[in-house]
Coordinates of C-alpha atoms in Angstrom, one line a residue:
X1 CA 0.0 0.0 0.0
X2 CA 3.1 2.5 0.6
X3 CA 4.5 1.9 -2.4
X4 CA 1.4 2.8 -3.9
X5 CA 0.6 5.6 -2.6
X6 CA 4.2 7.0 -2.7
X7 CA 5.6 5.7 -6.4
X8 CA 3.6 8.0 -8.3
X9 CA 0.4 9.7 -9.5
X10 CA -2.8 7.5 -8.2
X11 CA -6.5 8.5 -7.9
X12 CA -7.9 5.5 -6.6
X13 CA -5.9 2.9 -4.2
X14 CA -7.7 -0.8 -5.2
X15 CA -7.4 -4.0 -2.6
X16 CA -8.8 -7.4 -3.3
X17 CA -8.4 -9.5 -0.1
X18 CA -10.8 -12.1 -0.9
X19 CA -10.6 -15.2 -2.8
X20 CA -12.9 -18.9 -2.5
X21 CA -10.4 -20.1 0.5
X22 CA -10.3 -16.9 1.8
X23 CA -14.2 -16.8 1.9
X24 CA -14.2 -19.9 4.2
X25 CA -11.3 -18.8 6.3
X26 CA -13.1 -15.9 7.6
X27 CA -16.7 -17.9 7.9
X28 CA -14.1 -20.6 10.2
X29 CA -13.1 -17.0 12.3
X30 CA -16.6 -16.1 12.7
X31 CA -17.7 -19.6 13.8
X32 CA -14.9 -19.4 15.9
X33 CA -15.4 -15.8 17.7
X34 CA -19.1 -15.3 17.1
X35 CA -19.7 -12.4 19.4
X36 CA -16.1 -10.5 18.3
X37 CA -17.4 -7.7 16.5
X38 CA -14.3 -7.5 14.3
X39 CA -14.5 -11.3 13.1
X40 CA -14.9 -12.4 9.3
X41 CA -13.1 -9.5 7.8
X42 CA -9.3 -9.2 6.5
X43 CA -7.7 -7.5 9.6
X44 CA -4.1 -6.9 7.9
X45 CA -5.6 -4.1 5.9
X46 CA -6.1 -2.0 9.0
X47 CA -2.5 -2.5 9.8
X48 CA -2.0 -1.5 6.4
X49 CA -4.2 0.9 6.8
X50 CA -2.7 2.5 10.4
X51 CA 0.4 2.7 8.3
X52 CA -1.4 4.4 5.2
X53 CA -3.7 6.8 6.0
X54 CA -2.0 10.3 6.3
X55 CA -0.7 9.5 3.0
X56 CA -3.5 8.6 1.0
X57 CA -5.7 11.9 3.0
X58 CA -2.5 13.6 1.7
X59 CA -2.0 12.6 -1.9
X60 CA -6.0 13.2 -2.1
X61 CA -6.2 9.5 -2.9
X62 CA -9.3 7.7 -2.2
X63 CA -9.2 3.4 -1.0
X64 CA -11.9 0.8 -2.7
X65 CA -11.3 -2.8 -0.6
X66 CA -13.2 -5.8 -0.4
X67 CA -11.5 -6.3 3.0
X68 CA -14.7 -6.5 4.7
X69 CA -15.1 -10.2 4.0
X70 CA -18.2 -11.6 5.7
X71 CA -18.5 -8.4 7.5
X72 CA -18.3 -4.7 5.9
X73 CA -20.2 -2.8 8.5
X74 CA -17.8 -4.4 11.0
X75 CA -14.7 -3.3 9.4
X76 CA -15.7 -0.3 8.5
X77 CA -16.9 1.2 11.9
X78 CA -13.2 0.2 13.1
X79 CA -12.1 2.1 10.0
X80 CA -13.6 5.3 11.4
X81 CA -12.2 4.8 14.6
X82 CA -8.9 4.5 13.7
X83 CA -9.2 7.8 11.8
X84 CA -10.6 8.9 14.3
X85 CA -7.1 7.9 16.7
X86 CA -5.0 9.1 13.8
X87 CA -6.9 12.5 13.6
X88 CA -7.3 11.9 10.3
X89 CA -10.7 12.9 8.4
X90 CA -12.1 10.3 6.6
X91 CA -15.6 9.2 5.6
X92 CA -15.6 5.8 5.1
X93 CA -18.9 3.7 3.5
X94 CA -19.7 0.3 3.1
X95 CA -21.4 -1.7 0.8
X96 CA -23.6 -5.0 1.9
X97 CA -26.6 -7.3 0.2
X98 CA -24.3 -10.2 -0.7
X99 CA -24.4 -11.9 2.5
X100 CA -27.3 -14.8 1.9
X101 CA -26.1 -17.0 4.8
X102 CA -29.6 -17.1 6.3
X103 CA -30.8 -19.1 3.1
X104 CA -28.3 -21.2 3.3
X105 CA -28.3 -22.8 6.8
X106 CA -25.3 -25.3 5.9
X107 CA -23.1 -23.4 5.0
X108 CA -20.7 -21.2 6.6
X109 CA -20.4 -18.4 4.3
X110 CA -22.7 -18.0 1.2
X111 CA -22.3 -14.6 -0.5
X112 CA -23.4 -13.4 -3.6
X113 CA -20.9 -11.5 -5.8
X114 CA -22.4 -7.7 -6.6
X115 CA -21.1 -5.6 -9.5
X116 CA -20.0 -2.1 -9.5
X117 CA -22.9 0.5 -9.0
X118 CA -22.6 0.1 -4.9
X119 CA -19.2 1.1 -4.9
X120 CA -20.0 3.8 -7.6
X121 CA -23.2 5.0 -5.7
X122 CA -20.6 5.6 -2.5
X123 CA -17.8 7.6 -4.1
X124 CA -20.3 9.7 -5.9
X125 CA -21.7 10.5 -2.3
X126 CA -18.3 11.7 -1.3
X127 CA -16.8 8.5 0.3
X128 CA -13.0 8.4 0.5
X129 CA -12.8 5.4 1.9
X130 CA -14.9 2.3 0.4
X131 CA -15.5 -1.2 2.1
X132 CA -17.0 -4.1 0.7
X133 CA -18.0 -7.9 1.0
X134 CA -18.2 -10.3 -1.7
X135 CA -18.0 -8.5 -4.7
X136 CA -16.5 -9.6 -8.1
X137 CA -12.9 -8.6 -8.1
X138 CA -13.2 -6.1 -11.2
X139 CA -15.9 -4.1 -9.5
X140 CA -13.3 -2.3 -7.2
X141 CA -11.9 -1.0 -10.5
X142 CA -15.4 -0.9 -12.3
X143 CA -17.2 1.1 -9.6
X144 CA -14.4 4.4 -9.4
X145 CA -14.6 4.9 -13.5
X146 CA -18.1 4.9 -13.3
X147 CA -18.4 7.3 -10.9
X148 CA -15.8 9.3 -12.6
X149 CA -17.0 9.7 -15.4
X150 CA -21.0 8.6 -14.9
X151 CA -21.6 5.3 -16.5
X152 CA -24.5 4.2 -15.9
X153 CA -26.1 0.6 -15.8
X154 CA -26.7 0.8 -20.0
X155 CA -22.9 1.8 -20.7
X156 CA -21.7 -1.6 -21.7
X157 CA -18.8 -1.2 -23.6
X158 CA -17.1 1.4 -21.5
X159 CA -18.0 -0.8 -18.8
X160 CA -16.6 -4.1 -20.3
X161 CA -13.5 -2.2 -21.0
X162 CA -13.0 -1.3 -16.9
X163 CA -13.9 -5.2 -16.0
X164 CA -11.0 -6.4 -18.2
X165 CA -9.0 -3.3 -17.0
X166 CA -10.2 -4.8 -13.5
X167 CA -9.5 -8.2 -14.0
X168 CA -6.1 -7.6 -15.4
X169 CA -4.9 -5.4 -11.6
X170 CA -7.2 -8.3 -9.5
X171 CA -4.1 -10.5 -8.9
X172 CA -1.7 -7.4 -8.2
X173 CA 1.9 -8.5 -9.5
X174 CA 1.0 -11.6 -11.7
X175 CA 0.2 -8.4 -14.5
X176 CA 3.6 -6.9 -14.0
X177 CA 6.0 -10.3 -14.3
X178 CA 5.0 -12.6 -11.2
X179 CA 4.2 -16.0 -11.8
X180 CA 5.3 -15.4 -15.9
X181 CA 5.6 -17.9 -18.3
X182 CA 8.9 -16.2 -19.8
X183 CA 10.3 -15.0 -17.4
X184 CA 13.4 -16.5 -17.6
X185 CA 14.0 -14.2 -20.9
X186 CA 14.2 -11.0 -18.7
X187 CA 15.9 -12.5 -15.7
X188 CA 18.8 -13.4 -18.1
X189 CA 18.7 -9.7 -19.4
X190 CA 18.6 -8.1 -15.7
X191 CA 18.8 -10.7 -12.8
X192 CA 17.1 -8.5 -10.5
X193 CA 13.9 -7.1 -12.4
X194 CA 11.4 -9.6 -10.4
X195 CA 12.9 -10.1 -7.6
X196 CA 10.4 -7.3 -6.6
X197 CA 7.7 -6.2 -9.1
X198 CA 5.9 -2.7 -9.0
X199 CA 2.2 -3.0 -8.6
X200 CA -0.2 -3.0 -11.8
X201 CA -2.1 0.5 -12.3
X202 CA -4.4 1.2 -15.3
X203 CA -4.9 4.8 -16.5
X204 CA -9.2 4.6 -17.7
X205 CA -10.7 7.0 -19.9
X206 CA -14.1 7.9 -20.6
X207 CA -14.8 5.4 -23.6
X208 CA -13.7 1.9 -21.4
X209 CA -10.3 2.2 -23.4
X210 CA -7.1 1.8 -20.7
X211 CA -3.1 1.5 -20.5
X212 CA -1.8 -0.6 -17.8
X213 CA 1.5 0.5 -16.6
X214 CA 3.0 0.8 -12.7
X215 CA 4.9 3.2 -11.2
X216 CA 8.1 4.6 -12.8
X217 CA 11.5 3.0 -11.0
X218 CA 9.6 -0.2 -9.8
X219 CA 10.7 -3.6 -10.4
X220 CA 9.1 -6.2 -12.8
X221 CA 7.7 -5.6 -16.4
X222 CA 4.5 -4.9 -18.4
X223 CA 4.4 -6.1 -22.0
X224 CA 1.9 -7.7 -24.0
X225 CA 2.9 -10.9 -23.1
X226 CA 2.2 -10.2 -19.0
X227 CA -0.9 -8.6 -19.9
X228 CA -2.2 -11.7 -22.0
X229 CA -1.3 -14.1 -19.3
X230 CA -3.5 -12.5 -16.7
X231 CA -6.5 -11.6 -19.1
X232 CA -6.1 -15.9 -19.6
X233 CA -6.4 -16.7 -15.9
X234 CA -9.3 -17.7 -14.0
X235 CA -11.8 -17.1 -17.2
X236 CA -13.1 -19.6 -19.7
X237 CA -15.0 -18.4 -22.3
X238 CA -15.0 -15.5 -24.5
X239 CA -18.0 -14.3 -22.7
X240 CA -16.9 -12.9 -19.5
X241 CA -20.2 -12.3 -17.2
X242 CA -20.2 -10.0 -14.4
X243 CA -23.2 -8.5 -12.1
X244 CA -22.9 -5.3 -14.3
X245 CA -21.8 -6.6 -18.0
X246 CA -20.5 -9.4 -19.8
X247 CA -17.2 -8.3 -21.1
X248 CA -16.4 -10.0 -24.8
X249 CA -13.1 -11.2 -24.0
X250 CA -12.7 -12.2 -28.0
X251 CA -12.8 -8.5 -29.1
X252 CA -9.8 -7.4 -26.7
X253 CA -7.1 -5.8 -28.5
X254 CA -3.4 -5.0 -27.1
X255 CA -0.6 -2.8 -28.4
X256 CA 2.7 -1.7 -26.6
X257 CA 2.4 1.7 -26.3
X258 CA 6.1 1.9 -24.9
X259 CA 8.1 0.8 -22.4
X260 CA 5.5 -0.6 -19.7
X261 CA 2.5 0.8 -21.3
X262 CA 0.1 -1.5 -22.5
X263 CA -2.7 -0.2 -24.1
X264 CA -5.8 -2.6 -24.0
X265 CA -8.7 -1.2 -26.7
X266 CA -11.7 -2.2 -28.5
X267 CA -13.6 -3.9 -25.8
X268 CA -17.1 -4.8 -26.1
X269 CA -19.9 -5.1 -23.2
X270 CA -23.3 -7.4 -23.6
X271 CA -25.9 -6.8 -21.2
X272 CA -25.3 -9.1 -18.0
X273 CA -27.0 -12.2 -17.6
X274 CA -30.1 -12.2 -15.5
X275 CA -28.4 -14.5 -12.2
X276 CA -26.0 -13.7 -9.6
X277 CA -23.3 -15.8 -8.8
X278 CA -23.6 -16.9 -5.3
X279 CA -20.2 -18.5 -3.6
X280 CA -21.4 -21.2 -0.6
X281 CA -18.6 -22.7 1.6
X282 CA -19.1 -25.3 3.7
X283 CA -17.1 -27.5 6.4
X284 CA -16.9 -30.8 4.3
X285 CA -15.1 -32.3 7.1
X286 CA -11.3 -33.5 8.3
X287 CA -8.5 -34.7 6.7
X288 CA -5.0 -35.9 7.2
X289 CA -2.4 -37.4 5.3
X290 CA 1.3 -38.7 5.6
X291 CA 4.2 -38.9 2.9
X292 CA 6.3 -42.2 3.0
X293 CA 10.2 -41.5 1.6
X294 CA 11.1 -44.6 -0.2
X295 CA 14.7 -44.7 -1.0
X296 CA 17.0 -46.3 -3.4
X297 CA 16.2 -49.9 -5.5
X298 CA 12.7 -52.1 -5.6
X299 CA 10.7 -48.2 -5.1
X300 CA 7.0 -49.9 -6.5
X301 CA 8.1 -53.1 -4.7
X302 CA 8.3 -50.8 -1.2
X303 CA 5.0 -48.8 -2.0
X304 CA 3.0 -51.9 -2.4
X305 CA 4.4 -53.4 0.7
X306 CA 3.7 -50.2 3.0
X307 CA 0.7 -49.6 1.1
X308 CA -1.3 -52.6 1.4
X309 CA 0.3 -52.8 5.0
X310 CA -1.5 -49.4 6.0
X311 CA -4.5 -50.4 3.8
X312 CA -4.9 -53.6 6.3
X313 CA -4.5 -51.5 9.3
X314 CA -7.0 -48.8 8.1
X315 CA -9.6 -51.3 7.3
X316 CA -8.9 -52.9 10.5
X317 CA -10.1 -49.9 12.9
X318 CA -12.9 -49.2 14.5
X319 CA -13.7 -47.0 12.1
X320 CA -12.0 -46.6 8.4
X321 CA -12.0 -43.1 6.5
X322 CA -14.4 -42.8 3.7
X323 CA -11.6 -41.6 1.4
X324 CA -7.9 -42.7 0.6
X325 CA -6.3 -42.1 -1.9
X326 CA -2.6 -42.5 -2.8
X327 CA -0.4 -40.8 -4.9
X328 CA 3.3 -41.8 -5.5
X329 CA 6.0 -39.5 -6.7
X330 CA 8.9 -40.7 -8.8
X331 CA 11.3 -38.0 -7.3
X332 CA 14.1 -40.0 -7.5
X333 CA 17.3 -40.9 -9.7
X334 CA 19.2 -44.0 -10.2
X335 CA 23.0 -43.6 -9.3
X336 CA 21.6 -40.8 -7.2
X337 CA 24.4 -38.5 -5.9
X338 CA 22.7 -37.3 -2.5
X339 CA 20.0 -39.6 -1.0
X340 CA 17.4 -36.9 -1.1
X341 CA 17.5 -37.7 -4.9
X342 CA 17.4 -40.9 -4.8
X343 CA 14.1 -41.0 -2.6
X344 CA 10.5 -41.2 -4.4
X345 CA 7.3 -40.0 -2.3
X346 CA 4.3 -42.3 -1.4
X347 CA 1.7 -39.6 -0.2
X348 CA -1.7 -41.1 1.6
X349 CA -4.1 -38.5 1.9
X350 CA -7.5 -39.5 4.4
X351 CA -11.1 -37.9 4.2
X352 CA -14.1 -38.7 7.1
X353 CA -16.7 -36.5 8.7
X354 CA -15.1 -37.5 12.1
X355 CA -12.0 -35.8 13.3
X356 CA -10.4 -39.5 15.2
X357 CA -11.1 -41.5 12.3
X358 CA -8.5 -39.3 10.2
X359 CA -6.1 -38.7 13.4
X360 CA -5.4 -41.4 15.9
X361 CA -6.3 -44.0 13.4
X362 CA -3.9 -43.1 11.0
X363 CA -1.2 -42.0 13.4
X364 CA -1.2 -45.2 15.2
X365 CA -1.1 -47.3 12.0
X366 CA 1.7 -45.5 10.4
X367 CA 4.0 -45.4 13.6
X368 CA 3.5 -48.8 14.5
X369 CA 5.1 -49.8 11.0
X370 CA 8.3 -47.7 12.1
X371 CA 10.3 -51.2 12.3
X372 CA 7.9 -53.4 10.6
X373 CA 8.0 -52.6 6.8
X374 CA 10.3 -51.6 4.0
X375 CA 13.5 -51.1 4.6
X376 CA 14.8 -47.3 4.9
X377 CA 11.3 -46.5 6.3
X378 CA 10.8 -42.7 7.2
X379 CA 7.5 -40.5 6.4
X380 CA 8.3 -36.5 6.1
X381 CA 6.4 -35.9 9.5
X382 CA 4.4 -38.2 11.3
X383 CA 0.7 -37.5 11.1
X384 CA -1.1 -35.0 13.4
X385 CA -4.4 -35.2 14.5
X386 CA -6.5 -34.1 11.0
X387 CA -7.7 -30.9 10.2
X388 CA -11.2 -29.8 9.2
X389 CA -11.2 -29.0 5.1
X390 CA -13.8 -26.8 3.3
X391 CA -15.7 -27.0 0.1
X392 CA -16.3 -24.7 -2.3
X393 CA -19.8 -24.7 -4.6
X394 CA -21.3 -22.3 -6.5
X395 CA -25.0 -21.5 -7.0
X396 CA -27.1 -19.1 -9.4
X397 CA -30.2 -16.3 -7.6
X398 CA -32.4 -13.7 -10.0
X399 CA -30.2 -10.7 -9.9
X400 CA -33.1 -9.1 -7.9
X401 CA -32.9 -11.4 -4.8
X402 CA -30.2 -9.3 -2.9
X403 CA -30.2 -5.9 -1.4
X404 CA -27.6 -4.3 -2.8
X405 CA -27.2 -1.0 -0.8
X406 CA -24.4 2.1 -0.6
X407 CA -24.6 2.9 2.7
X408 CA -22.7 5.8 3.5
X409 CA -20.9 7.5 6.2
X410 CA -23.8 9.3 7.9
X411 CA -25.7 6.4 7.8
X412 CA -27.9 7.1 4.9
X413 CA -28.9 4.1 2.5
X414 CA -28.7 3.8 -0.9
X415 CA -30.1 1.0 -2.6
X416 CA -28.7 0.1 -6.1
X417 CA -30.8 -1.7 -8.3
X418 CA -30.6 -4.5 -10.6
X419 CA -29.8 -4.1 -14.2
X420 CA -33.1 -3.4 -16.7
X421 CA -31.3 -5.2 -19.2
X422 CA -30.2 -8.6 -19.2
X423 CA -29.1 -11.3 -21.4
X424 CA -29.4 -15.0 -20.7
X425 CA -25.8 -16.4 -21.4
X426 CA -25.0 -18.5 -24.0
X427 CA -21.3 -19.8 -25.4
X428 CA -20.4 -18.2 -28.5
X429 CA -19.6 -20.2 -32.0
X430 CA -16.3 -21.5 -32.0
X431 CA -14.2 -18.0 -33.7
X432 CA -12.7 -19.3 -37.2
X433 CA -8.9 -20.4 -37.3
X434 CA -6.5 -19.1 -39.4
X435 CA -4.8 -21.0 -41.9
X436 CA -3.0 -24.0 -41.0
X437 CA 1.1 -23.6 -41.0
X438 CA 2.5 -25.2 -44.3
X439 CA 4.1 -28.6 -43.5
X440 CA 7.6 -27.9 -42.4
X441 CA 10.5 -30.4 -40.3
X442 CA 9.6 -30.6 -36.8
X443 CA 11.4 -32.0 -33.7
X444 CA 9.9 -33.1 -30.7
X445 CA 10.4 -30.2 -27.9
X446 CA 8.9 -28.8 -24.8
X447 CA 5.3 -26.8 -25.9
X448 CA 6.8 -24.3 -24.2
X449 CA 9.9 -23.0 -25.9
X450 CA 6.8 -21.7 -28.5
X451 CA 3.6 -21.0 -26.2
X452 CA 3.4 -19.4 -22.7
X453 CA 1.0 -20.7 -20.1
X454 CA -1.2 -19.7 -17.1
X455 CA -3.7 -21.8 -14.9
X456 CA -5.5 -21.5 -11.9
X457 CA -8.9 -22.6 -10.3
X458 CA -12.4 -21.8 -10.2
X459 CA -13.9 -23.9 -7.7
X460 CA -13.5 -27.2 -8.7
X461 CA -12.5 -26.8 -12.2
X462 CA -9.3 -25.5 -13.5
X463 CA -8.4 -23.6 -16.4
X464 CA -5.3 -23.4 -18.9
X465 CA -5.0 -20.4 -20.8
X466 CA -2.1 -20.9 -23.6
X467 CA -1.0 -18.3 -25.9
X468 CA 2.0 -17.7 -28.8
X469 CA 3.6 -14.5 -29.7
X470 CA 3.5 -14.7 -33.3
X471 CA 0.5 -15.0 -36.4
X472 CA 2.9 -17.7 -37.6
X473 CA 2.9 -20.0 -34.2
X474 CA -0.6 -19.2 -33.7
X475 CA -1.6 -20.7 -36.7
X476 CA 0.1 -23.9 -35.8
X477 CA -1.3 -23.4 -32.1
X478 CA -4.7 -23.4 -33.0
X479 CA -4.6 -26.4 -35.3
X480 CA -2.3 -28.4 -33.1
X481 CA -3.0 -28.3 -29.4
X482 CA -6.7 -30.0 -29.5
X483 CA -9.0 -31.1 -26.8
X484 CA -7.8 -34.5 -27.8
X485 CA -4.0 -33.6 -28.0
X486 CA -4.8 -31.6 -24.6
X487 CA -5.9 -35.0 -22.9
X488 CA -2.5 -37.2 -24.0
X489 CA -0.3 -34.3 -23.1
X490 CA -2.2 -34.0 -19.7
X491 CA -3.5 -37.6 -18.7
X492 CA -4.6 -36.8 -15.4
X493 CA -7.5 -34.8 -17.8
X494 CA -8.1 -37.7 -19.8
X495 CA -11.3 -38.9 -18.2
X496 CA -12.6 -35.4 -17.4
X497 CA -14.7 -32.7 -19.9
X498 CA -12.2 -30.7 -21.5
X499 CA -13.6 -27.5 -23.5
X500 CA -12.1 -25.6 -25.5
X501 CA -12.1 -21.8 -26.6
X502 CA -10.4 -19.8 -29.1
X503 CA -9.7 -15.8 -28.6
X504 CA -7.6 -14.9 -32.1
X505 CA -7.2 -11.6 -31.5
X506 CA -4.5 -12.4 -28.3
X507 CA -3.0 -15.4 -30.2
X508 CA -5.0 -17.9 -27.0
X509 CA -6.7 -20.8 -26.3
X510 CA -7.9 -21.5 -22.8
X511 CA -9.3 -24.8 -21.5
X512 CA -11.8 -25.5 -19.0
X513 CA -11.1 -28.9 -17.0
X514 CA -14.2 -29.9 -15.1
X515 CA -14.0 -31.4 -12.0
X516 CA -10.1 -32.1 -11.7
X517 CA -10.1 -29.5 -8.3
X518 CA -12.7 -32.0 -6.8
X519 CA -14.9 -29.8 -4.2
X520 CA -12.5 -27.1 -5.0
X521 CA -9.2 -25.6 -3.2
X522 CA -9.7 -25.7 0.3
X523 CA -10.8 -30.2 -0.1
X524 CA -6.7 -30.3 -1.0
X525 CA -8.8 -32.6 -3.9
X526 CA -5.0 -33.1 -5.5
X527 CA -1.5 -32.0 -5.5
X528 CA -1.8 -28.8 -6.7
X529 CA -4.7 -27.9 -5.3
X530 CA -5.5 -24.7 -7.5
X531 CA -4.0 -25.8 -10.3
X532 CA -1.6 -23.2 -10.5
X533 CA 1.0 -25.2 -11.9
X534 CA -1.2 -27.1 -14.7
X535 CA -0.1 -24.9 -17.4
X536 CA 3.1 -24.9 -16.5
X537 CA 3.2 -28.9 -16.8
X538 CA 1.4 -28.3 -20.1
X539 CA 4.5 -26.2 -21.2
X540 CA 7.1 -28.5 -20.1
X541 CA 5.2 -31.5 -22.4
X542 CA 6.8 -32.4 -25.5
X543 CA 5.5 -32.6 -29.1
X544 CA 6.5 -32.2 -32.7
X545 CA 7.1 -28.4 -33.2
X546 CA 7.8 -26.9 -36.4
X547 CA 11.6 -26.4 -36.7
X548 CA 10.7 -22.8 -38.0
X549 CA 8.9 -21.9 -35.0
X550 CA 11.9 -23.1 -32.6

């Protein structure tokens, strides 16, 4: 937030705090402290905030957060108290109407995700500090430019162009170099340019159009190639619905404007569908699990031997856990120089709605085996005593069925109302490909010495967003890299749904894999439990690339 606030020109100072883990964190806090008034929000942004304040009040900068979490009235009463400590004037508002625990009695947290117009309806009112719950994350950027320059509900392309704007700051330093697929070619130009990246910020004007840049002197880099990788993640189709608009993802354009600047134009806004997404997370109940290190020769001989072992203890209990599942990890190396690389990992992962089933039963079975099984026997760390898990679903309510309301510093209440328009959303016609690449030698190489890559999860699915930097590899891209060629490059996907969507115009494809998350992040459903690394294991798969492209 300092470096915000001091790097350089800023109007309005954005802070996503909240994700689907997040979400059931703080509903686990509130369960936990139910009479603590300042439960089920993000409490590190008032520390930021302590820090913060005097500058922003004197840069003239106004804060948009969705901080408040499960509670936005609750963090934003302590807001005006500590500007009231600090002798700092501030009126701070809140926005609320998402929260639809009530209907949901099962779950901990169920929250609707609201658009822009609360947040708008606020800072048009004279708020210069904004709190929210559950809103989408490209409403805190959404809501200021349409109070700046007064969009209202029918403006759909300027307001498709602030969503993608939005979406491209949401994940902070993933637009500016973190977490890129090519990185590796400015590391080797300047060694030090990630190790800390410079915030995103996007300069908006009136028609939707924006540049995304960051602060001059800052670390990291904005090219087209950052800016395409974070437009790719988290989305799926080229229809991108929100509250307020559906953004059309396929008619995005990007062009360098100079160094850092990216310029993203010629957005186009559909009116938003006639639901609300609703998030519901729920306590799904414990897990524990407990990695066996299996060193040296005979490695599938050893996990079958500890494996059925453990399996004939489990099913011996009292009680066995509904789930196990085992996963086994070829880490290791013959003629292995240090014995850490010679070691593979057996990992046994247990699910049950009771707590001992998942703790003393498997502790006991895997300690008693200390002397009694393969030889080099050691697990990583011994099993504790399970740990409650969460799951993440997501439901659909009539736009009208929340009470969106701006309610502001004086404790007037504003109530924003659903969109006149709507459009019931449908997937578009697969976009035509270009012409195939002429037939050319190829040699079998990593996908990604030609295509970059970046994944991540929505509840339980994942998506892979892929995209080339040239017209040449895109027209071998889109011919080549099929649903079916997906699967066999992927084969934990093979048995799952698979779609696939085309968006010419940024050289992409991205893939939707149903179901591979499980009941989303916080079930630890697999190894990498957001999929965050998916693309990156697409990238490192070989196939036969055209020697022209290499």
């Amino acid at each position: 937030m300092r470096e915000m606030l001091t790097g350089g020109q800023l109007d309005v100072l954005t802070g996503d705090y909240l994700a689907e883990l997040t979400m059931l964190i703080l509903g686990r806090d509130r369960l936990k402290n139910p009479s603590d008034p300042s439960a089920g929000y993000a409490r590190t942004f008032l520390r930021q905030l302590e820090e913060c304040l005097g500058l922003a009040h004197e840069r003239g900068v106004r804060i948009v957060v969705n901080a408040g979490g499960l509670n936005p009235a609750g963090l934003a009463e302590n807001v005006r108290k500590l500007a009231d400590r600090l002798g700092i004037p501030a009126r701070v508002a809140h926005v609320e109407g998402d929260d639809l625990t009530a209907g949901h009695p099962n779950s901990l947290a169920a929250h609707a995700y609201l658009g822009a117009f609360g947040i708008a309806a606020c800072l048009r009112e004279g708020a210069d500090i904004v709190v929210t719950g559950r809103v989408t994350d490209a409403a805190l950027v959404a809501g200021p430019a349409a109070a700046h320059f007064g969009w209202g509900p029918q403006d759909h392309d300027q307001l498709a162009g602030a969503v993608v704007a939005g979406h491209v700051l949401e994940c902070g330093t993933q637009a500016t170099g973190g977490n890129y697929a090519f990185f590796a070619e400015h590391v080797r130009q300047d060694p030090r340019i990630l190790r800390h990246p410079g915030f995103p910020l996007a300069e908006i004007h009136a028609d939707g159009t924006s540049v995304i840049t960051k602060h001059p002197g800052t670390g990291g880099i904005v090219d087209i190639g950052t800016v395409t990788a974070q437009l790719l993640y988290e989305t799926q189709g080229a229809r991108y619905a929100g509250p307020d608009v559906t953004a059309r993802l396929d008619t995005v354009r990007l062009t360098q404007e100079g160094p850092d600047r990216v310029r993203i134009h010629g957005v186009r806004g559909e009116a938003p569908p006639p639901t609300l997404k609703v998030g519901l997370n729920r306590l799904g109940g414990f897990r524990n699990e407990v990695t066996f290190v299996l060193t040296g020769l005979d490695i599938e001989h050893k996990a079958a031997l500890v494996r059925g072992q453990m399996e004939s203890a489990l099913s011996a209990a009292k009680s066995r856990p509904a789930d196990i599942s085992w996963t086994l990890a070829r880490t290791d190396r013959p003629d292995a120089p240090t014995e850490e690389t010679g070691s593979a990992l057996l990992r046994l992962v247990v699910r049950d709605p009771d707590q001992n089933t998942v703790g003393r039963t498997l502790s006991g079975a895997a300690v008693e085996l200390a002397l009694a099984s393969y030889p080099g026997f050691h697990v990583l760390a011994p099993p504790g005593k399970g740990a409650p898990y969460g799951v993440f679903e997501a439901e659909y309510v009539p736009q009208d069925a929340v009470d969106h309301t701006a309610v502001l510093d004086d404790g007037r209440r504003i109530p924003v109302p659903p969109p006149h328009d709507t459009l019931v959303l449908e997937e578009l016609p697969e976009a035509p490909l270009p012409e195939p690449l002429l037939s050319a030698p190829t040699r079998s190489a990593p996908l990604g010495l030609v295509a970059g890559a970046r994944s991540g999860d929505k509840g339980g699915n994942a998506n892979v967003g892929v995209w080339v930097r040239t017209d040449e590899a895109w027209r071998w891209l889109a011919h080549t890299l099929t649903v079916t060629r997906f699967r066999e490059l992927l084969p934990e996907t093979a048995d799952l749904t698979v779609v696939r969507h085309t968006l010419p115009h940024l050289r992409a494809l991205n893939f939707t894999v149903e179901g591979i998350l499980g009941e989303g992040v916080a079930a630890q459903h697999r190894f990498d439990p957001q999929a965050k690394a998916l693309g990156e294991w697409l990238r490192s798969r070989h196939l036969d690339i055209p020697e022209v492209l290499l």
